[in-house]
Every structure is written in structure tokens, then in C-alpha cells.
Coordinates of N, CA and C in Angstrom, one line a residue:
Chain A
X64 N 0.9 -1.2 0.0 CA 0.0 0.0 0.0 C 0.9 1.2 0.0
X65 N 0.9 1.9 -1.0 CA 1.7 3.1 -1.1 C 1.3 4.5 0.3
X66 N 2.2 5.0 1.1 CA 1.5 5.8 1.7 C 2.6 6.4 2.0
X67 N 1.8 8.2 2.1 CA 3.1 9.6 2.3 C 2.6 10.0 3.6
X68 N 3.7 10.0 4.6 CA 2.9 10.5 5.9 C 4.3 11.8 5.9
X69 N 2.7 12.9 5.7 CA 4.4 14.3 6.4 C 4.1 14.6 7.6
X70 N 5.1 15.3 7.5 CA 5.2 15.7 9.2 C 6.0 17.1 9.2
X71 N 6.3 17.6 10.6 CA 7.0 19.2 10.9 C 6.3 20.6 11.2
X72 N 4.6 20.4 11.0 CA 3.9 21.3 10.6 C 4.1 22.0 12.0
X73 N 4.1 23.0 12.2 CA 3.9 23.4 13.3 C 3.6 25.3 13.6
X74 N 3.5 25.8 14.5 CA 3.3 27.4 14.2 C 4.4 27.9 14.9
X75 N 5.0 29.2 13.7 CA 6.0 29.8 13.9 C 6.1 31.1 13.3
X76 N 7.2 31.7 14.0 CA 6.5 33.3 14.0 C 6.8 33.7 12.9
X77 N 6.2 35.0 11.9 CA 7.0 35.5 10.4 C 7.9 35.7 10.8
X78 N 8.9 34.9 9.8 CA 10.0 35.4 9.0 C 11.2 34.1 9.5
X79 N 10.4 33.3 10.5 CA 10.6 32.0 11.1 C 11.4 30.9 9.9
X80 N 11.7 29.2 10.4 CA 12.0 28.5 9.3 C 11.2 27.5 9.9
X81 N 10.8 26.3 8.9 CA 10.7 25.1 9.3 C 10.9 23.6 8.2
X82 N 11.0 23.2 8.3 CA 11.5 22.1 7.5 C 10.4 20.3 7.6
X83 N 9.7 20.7 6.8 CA 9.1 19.7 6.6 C 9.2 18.4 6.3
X84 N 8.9 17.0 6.7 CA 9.1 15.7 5.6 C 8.2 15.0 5.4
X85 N 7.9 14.1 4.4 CA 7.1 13.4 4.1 C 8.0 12.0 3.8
X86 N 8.0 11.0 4.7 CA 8.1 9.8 4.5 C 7.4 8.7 3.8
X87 N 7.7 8.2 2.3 CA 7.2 7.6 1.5 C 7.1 6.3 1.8
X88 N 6.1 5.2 1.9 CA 6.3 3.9 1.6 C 5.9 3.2 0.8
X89 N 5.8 1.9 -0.1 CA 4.4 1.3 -0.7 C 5.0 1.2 -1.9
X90 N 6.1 2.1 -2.5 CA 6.2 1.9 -4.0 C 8.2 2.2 -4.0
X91 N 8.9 2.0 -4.6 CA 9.9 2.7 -5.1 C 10.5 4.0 -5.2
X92 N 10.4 4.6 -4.2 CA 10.6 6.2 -4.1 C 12.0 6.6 -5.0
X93 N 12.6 6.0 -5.4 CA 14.0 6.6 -6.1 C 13.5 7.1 -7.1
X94 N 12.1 6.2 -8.0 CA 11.8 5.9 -9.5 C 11.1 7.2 -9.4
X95 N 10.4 7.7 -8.6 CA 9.9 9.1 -8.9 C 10.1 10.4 -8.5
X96 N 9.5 11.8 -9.5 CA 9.5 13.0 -9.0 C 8.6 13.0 -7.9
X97 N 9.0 14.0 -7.1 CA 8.1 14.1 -6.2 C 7.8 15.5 -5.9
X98 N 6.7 15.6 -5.3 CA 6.0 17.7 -5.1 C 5.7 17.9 -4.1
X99 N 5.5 19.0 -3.9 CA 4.8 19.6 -2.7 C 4.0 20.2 -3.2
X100 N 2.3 20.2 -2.5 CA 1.5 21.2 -3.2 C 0.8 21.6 -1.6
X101 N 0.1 22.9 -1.5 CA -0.6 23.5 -0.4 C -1.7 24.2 -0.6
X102 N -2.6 23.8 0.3 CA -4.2 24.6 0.4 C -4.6 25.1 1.3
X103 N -4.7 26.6 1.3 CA -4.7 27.3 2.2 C -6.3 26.9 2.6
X104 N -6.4 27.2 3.8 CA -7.6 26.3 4.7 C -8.9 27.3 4.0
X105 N -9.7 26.5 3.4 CA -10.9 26.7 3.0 C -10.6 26.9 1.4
X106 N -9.6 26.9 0.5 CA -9.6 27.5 -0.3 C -8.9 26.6 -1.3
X107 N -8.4 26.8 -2.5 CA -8.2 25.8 -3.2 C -6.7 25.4 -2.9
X108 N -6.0 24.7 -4.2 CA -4.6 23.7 -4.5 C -3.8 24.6 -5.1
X109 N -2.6 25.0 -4.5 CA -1.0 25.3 -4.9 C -0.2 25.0 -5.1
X110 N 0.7 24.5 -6.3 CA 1.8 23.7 -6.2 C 3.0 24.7 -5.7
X111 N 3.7 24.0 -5.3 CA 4.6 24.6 -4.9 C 6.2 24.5 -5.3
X112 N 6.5 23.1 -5.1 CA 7.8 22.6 -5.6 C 7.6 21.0 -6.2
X113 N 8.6 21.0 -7.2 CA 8.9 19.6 -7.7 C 10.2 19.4 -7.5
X114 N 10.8 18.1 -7.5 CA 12.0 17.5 -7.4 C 12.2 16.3 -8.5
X115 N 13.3 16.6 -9.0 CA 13.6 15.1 -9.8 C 14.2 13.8 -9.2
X116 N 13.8 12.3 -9.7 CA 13.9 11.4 -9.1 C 15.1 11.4 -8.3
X117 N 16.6 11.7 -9.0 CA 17.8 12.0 -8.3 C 18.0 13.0 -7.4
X118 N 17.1 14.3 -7.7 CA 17.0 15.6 -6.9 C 18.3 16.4 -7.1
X119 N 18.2 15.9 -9.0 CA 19.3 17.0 -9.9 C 18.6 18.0 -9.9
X120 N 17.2 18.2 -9.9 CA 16.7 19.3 -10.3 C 15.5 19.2 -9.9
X121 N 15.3 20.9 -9.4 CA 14.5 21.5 -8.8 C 13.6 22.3 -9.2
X122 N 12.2 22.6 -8.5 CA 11.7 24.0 -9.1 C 11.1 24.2 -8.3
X123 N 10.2 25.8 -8.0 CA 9.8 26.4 -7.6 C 8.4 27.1 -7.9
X124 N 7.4 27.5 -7.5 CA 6.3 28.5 -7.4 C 7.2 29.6 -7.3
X125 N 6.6 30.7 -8.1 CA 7.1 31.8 -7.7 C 7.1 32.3 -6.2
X126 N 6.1 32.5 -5.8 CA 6.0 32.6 -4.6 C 6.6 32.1 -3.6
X127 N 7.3 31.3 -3.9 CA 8.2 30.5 -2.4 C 9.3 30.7 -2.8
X128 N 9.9 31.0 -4.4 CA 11.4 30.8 -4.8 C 12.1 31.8 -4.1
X129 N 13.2 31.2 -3.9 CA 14.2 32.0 -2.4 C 14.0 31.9 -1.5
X130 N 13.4 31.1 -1.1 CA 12.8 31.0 0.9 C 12.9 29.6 0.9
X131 N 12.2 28.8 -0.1 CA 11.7 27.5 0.8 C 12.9 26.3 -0.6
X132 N 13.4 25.1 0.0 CA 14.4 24.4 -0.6 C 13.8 23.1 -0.1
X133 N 13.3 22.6 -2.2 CA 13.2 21.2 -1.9 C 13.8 20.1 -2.1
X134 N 14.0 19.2 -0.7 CA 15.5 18.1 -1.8 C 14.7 16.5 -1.0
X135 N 15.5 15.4 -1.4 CA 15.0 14.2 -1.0 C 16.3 13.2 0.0
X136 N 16.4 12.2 0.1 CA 16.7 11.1 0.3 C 16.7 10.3 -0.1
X137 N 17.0 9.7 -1.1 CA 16.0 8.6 -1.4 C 16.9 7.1 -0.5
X138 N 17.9 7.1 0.2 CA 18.2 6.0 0.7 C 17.2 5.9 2.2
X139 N 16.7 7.0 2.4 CA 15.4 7.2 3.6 C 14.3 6.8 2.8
X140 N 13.8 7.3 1.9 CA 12.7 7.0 1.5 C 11.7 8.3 1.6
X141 N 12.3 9.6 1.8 CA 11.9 10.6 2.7 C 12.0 12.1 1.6
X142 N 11.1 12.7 1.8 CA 11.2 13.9 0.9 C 11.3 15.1 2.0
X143 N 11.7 16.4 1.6 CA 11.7 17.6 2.6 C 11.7 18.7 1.4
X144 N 10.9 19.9 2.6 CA 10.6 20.9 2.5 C 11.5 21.8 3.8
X145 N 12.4 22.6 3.3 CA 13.2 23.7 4.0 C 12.6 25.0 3.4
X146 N 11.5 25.7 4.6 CA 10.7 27.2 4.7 C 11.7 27.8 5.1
X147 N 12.0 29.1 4.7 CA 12.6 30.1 5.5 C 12.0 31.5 5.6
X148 N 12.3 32.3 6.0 CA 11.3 34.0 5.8 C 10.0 33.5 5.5
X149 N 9.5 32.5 6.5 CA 7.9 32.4 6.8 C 7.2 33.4 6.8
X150 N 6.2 33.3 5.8 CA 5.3 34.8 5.8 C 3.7 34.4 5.7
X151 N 3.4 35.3 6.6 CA 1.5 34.5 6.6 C 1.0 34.2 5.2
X152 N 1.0 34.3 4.5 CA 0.8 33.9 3.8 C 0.9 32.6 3.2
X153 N 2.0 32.1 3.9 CA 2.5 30.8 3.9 C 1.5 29.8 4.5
X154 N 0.7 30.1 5.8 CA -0.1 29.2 6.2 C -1.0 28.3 5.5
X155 N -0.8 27.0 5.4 CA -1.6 26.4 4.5 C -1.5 25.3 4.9
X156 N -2.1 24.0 4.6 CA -2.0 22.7 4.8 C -1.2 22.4 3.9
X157 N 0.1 21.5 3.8 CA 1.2 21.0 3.0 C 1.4 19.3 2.8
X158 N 1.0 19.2 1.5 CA 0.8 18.0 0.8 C 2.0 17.8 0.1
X159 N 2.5 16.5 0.4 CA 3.7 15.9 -0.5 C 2.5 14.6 -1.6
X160 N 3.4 14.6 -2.6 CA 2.2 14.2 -3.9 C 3.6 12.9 -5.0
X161 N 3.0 12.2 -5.3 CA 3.9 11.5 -6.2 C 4.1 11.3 -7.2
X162 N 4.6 11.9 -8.2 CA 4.2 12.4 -9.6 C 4.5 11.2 -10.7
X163 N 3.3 10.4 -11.6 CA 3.7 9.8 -12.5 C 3.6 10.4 -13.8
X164 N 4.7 10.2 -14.7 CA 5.2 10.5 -16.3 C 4.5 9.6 -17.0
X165 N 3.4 9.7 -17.5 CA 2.9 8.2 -18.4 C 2.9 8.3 -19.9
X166 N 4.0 7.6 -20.9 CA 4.6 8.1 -21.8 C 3.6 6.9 -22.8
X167 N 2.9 6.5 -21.9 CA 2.4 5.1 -23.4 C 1.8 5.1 -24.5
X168 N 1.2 6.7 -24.4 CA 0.4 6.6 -25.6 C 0.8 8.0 -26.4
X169 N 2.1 7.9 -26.3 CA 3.1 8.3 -27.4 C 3.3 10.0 -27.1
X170 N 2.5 10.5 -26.3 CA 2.6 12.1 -25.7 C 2.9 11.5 -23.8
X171 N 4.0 12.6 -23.5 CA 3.9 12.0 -21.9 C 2.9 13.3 -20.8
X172 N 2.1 12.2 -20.6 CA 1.3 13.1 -19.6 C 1.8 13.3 -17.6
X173 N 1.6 14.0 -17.4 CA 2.1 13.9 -15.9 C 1.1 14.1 -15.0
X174 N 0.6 13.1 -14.1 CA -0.2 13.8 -13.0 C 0.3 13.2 -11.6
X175 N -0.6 13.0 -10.7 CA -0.2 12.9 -9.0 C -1.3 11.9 -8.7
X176 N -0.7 10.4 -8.1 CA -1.5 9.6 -8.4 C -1.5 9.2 -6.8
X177 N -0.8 9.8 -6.1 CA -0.7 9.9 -4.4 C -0.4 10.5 -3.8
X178 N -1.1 11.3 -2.8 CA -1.0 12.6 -1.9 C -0.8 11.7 -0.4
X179 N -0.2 12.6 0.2 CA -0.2 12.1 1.5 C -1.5 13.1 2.1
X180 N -0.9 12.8 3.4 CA -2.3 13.3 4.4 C -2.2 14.5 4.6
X181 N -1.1 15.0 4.7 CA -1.0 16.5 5.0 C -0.4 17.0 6.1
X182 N -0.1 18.4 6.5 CA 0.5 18.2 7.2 C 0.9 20.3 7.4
X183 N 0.0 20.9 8.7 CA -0.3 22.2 8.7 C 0.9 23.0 9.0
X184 N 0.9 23.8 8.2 CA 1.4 25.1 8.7 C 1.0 26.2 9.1
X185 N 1.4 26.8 10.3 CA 0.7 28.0 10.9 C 1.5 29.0 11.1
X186 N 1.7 30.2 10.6 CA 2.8 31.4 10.7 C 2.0 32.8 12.1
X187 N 2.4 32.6 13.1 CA 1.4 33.5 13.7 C 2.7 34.6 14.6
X188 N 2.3 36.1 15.0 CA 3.6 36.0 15.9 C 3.1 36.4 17.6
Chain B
X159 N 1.7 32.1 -17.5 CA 1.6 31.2 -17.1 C 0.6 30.5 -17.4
X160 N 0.1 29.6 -17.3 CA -1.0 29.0 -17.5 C -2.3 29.2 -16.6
X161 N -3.5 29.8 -16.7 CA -4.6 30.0 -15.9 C -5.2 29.1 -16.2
X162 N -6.1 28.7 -15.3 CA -7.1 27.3 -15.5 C -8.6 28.3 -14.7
X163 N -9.6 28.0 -15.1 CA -10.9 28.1 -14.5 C -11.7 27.2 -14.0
X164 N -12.8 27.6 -13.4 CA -13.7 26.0 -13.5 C -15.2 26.7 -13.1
X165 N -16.0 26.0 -14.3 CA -17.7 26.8 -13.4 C -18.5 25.2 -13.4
X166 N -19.3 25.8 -12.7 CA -19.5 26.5 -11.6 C -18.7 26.7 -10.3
X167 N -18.6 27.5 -9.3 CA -17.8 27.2 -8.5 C -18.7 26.5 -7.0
X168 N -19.5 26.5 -7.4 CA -20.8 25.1 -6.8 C -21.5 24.9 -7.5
X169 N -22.1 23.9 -6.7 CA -23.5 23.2 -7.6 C -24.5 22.4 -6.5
X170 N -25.3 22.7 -6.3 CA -26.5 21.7 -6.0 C -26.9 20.5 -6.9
X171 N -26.6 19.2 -6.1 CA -27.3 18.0 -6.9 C -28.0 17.3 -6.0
X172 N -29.2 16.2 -6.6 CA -29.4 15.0 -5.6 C -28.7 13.8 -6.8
X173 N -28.9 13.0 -5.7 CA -28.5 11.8 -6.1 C -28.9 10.9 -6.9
X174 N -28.2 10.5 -7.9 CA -28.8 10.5 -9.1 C -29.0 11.1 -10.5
X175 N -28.6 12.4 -9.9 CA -28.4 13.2 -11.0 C -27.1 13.4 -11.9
X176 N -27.0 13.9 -13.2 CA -26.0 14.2 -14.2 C -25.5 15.2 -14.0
X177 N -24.1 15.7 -13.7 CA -24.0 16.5 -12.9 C -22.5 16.8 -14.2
X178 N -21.8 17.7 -14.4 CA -20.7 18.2 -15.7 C -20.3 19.3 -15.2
X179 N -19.1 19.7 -14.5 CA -17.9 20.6 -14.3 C -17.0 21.0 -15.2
X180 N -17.0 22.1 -15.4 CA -16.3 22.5 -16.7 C -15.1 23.6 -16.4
X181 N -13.5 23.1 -16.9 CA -12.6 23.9 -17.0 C -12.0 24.4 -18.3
X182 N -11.5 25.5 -17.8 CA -10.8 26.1 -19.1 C -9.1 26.8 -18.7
X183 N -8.8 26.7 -19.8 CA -6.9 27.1 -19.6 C -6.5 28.2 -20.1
X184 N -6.1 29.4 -19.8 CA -5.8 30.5 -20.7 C -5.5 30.2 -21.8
X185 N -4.8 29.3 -22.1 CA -4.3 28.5 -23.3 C -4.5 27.3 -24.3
X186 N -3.8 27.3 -24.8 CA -4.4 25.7 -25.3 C -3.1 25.0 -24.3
X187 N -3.9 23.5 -24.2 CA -3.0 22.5 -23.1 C -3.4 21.3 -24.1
X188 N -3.8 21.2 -25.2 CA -3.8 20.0 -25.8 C -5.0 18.8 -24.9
X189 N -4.2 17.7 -24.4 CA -5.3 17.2 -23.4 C -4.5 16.9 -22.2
X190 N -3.8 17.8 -22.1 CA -2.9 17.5 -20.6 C -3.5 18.1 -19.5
X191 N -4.9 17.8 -19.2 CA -5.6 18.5 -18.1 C -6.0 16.9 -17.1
X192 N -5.7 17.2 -16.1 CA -6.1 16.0 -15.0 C -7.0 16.5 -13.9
X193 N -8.1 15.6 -13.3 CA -8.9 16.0 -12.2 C -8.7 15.3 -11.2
X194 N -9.0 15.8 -10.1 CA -8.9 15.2 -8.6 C -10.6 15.5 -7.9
X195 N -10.5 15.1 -7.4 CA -12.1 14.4 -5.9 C -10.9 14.8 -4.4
X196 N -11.7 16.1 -4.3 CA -10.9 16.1 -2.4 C -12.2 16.2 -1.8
X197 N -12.3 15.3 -0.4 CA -13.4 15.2 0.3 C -13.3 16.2 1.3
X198 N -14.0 16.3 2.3 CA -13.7 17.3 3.5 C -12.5 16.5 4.4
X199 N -11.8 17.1 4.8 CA -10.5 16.3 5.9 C -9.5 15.6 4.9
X200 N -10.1 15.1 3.5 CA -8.8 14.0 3.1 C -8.2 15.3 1.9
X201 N -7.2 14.2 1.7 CA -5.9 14.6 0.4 C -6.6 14.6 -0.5
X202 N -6.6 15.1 -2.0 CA -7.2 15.2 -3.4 C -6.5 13.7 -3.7
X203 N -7.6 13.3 -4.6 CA -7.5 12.2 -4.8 C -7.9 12.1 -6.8
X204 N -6.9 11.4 -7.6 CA -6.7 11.5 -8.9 C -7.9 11.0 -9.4
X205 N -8.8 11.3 -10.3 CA -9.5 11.1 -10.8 C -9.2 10.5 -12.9
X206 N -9.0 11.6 -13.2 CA -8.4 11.5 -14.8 C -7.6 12.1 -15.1
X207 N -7.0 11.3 -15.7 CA -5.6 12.2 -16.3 C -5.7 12.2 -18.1
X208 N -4.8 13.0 -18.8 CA -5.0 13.4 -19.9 C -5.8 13.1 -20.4
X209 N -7.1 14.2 -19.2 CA -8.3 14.9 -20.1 C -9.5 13.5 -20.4
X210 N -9.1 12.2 -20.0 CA -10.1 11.6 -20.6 C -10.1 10.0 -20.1
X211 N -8.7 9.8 -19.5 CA -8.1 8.6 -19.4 C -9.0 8.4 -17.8
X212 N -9.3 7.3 -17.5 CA -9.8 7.3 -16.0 C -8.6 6.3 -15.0
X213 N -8.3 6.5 -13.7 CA -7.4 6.7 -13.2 C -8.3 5.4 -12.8
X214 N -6.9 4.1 -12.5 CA -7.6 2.9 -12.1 C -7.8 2.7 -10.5
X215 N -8.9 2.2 -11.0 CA -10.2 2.2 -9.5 C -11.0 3.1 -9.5
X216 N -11.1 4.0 -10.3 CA -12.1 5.4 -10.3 C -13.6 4.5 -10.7
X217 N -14.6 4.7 -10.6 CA -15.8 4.3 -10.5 C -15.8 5.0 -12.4
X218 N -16.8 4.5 -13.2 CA -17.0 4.5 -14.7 C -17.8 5.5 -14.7
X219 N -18.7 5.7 -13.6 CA -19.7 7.2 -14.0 C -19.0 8.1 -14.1
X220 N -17.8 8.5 -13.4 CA -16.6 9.4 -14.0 C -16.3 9.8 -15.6
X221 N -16.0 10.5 -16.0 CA -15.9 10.9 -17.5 C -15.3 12.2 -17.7
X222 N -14.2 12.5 -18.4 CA -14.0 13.6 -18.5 C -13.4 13.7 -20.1
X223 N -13.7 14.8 -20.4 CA -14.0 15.3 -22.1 C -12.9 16.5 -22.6
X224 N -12.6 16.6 -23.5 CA -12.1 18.0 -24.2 C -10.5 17.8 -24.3
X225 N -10.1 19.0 -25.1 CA -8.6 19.2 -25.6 C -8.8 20.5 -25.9
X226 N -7.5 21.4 -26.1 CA -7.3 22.7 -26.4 C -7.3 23.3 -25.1
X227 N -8.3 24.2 -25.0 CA -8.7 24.8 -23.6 C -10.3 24.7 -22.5
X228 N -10.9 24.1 -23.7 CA -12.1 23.1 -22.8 C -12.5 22.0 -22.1
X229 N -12.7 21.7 -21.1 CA -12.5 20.5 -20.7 C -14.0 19.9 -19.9
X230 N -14.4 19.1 -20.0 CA -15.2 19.0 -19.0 C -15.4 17.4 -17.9
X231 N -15.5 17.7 -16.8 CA -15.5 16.2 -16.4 C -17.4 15.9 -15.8
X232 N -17.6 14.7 -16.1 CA -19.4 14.6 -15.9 C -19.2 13.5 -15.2
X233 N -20.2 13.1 -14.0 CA -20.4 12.5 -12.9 C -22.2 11.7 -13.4
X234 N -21.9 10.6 -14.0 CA -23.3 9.7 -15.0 C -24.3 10.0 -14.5
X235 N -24.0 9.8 -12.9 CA -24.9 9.4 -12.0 C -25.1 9.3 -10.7
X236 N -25.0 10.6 -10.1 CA -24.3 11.1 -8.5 C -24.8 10.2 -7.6
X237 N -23.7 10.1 -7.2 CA -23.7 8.8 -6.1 C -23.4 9.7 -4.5
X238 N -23.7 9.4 -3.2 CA -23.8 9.9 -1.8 C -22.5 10.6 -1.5
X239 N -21.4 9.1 -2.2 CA -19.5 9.3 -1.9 C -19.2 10.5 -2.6
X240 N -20.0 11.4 -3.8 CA -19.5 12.5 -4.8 C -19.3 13.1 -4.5
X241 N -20.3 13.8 -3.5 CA -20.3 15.1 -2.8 C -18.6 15.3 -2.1
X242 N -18.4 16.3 -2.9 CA -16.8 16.8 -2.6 C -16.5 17.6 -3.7
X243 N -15.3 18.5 -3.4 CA -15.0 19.6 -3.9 C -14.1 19.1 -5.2
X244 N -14.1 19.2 -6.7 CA -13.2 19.0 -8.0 C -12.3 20.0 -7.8
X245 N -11.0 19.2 -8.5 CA -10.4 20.8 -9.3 C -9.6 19.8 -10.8
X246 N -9.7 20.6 -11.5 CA -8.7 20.6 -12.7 C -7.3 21.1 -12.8
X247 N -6.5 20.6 -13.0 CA -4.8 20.8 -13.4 C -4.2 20.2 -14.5
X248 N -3.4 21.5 -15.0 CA -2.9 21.4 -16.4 C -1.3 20.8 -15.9
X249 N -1.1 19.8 -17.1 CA 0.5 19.8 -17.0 C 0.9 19.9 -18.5
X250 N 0.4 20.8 -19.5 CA 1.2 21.2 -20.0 C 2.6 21.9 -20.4
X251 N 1.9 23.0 -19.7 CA 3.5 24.2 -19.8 C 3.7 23.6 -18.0
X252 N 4.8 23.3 -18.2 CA 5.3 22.5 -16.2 C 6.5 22.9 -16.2
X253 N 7.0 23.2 -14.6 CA 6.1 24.2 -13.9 C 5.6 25.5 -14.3
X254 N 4.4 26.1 -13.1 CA 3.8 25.6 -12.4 C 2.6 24.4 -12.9
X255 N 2.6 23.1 -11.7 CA 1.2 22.9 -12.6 C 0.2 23.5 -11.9
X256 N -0.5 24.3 -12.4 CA -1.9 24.9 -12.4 C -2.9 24.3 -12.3
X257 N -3.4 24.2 -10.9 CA -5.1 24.1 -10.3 C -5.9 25.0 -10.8
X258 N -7.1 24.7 -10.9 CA -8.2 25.6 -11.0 C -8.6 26.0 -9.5
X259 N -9.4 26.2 -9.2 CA -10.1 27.2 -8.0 C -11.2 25.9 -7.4
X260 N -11.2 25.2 -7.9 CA -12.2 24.4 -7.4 C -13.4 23.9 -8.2
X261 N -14.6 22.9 -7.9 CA -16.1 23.1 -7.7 C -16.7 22.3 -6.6
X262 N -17.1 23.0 -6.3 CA -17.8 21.8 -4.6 C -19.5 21.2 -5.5
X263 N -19.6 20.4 -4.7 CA -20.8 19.6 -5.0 C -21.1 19.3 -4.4
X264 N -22.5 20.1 -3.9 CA -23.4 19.9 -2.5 C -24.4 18.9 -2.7
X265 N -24.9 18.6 -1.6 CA -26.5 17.8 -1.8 C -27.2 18.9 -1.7
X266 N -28.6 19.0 -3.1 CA -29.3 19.6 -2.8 C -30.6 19.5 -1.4

């Protein structure tokens, strides 16, 4: 059974850091990209960051680039999220997601075929 | 960047009813638009992916249509478990991928 449990969420003051993780199990975590996406409470889905399977390469939402740094493990099995210059705005519930490339029918499509549970962030001071 | 929409941003159904959510992309995305089912308390959960394909174990009343920048996903025959909020996401131009805003789906 594939399952992402994160963790770290906690409340901290602006301008604060925190470092999130999401522990993967259930499938081969080396073989995939993996994301972060966030929903601010009541409101919709933000992606935030991707990572490539080796965690050669990175990317960013505008919005977070220069503050928050996503990298992996894959000998843990474990993804993170490094927040820095926490800004309320940042408060949201934080979803790690598993991204499959599905190349079979000759265009490759990408979507997120497993989210974890989530996992809050609160910026208050 | 890519914008995505989605109308309505509710709906009243009962159960049983044919019920069709509709997104659009500032752009054309070809058919690289995917939907998710988030319930209250849980994680979104994959529904279809390129625009049409249904994600295995998804229930068949599921259906989702379109290419370019229209898309629509229809629910055959609303069932008790439906009631929950859609959204649409493009992965064409990546990153960002692009959510829409939502559509919740109430019991009338």
C-alpha cells in the first residue's frame, strides 16, 4: 500500500523557518518525481515545488522561490521541505504528492497519483 | 503562465443526478488536463488524467472530455460518496502545474 505520511507542521513566527518531511512507503521512491502542493484552509490547491527522481533538479512557485528548498533522500525513503522567511501567507496545509510521467500513448502526460495526508502550517507571531 | 478556470464554483445535486464541471486554460493544453475528488478532511484524490483517461479504481460514472482549452469532467450518476469539492490541473506548460479554483458539489 503506497503511503506519504508528512510531518513538521507546526506554528511559527514570520520570518521564522521550518523544515518539513514526508516519509514515502508502498512503491519505489527513487523511481519518482516528487512535489509539494498547499491549500490554504478553506480554499483551493497550490503547487509549490517539484523535485527530480535523483534531486538533480529543482523547481519552484514563484511565490516561495528563495525561501523554501526542496531536496530528497532517497536512501530514507523521505522527501523535505526547507521554509525560511515564513510569511503568513504561507499558512496552509502542506501535501507531498507522487508524480507519475505516463509516456504510453506516445505524448507523456504527468499527474499525481498519491498525496499524503498533509500536514499544517501556521505562521502567527 | 497558465490560468485554469472552472464553473461553476458550486452546484447543487441530488443523487442521481448528471451533474458536468467545466474547465478552461488561458491557453491551449492540448489534453494534458487531469482532475482530482478532495473530500472534506482528506488529500485530493486522482481522478483523470489526460483529459479523458480514468485513473484505475475510479468508478465509470466518471468521465472527463475535451482538448485545447475546454474540458469537462461529468459524474453519469451522482452517487452519496461524490459530494466533494473538483479541481482541474494542467500539466502542460510545467512548472507551475496549475489548479483551478475548485467546484464543490453539494446535496441539494
Amino acid at each position: 500500500e503506497v503511503q506519504e505520511v508528512e510531518s513538521g507542521g507546526v506554528v511559527v513566527r514570520p520570518g521564522g523557518s521550518l523544515r518539513l518531511s514526508c516519509a514515502a512507503s508502498g512503491f519505489t521512491f527513487e523511481d519518482y518525481p516528487m512535489h509539494w502542493v498547499r491549500q490554504t484552509l478553506g480554499k483551493g490547491l497550490e503547487w509549490v515545488s517539484l523535485i527530480s527522481w535523483d534531486g538533480s533538479s529543482t523547481y519552484y512557485a514563484d511565490s516561495v522561490q528563495g525561501r523554501f528548498t526542496i531536496s530528497r533522500d532517497n536512501s530514507k525513503n523521505s522527501l523535505y521541505l526547507q521554509m525560511n522567511s515564513l510569511r503568513t501567507e504561507d499558512i496552509a496545509l502542506y501535501y507531498c504528492a507522487k508524480e507519475i510521467k505516463d509516456c504510453s500513448a506516445g505524448s507523456c502526460y504527468r499527474y499525481f497519483d498519491f498525496w499524503g495526508q498533509g500536514t499544517l502550517v501556521s505562521v502567527s507571531s | 503562465d497558465i490560468q485554469m478556470t472552472q464553473s461553476p464554483s458550486s452546484l447543487s445535486a441530488s443523487v442521481g443526478d448528471r451533474v458536468t464541471i467545466t474547465c478552461r486554460a488561458s491557453q491551449s493544453i492540448s489534453h494534458y488536463l487531469n482532475w482530482y475528488q478532495q473530500k472534506p478532511g482528506k488529500a485530493p484524490q486522482l481522478l483523470i488524467y489526460a483529459a479523458s483517461s480514468l485513473q484505475s479504481g475510479v468508478p465509470s460514472r466518471f468521465s472527463g472530455r475535451g482538448s485545447g482549452t475546454d474540458f469537462t469532467l461529468t459524474i453519469g450518476s451522482l452517487q452519496p460518496e461524490d459530494f466533494a469539492t473538483y479541481y482541474c490541473q494542467q500539466s502542460y506548460s510545467t512548472p507551475p502545474f496549475t489548479f483551478g479554483p475548485g467546484t464543490k458539489v453539494e446535496s441539494k
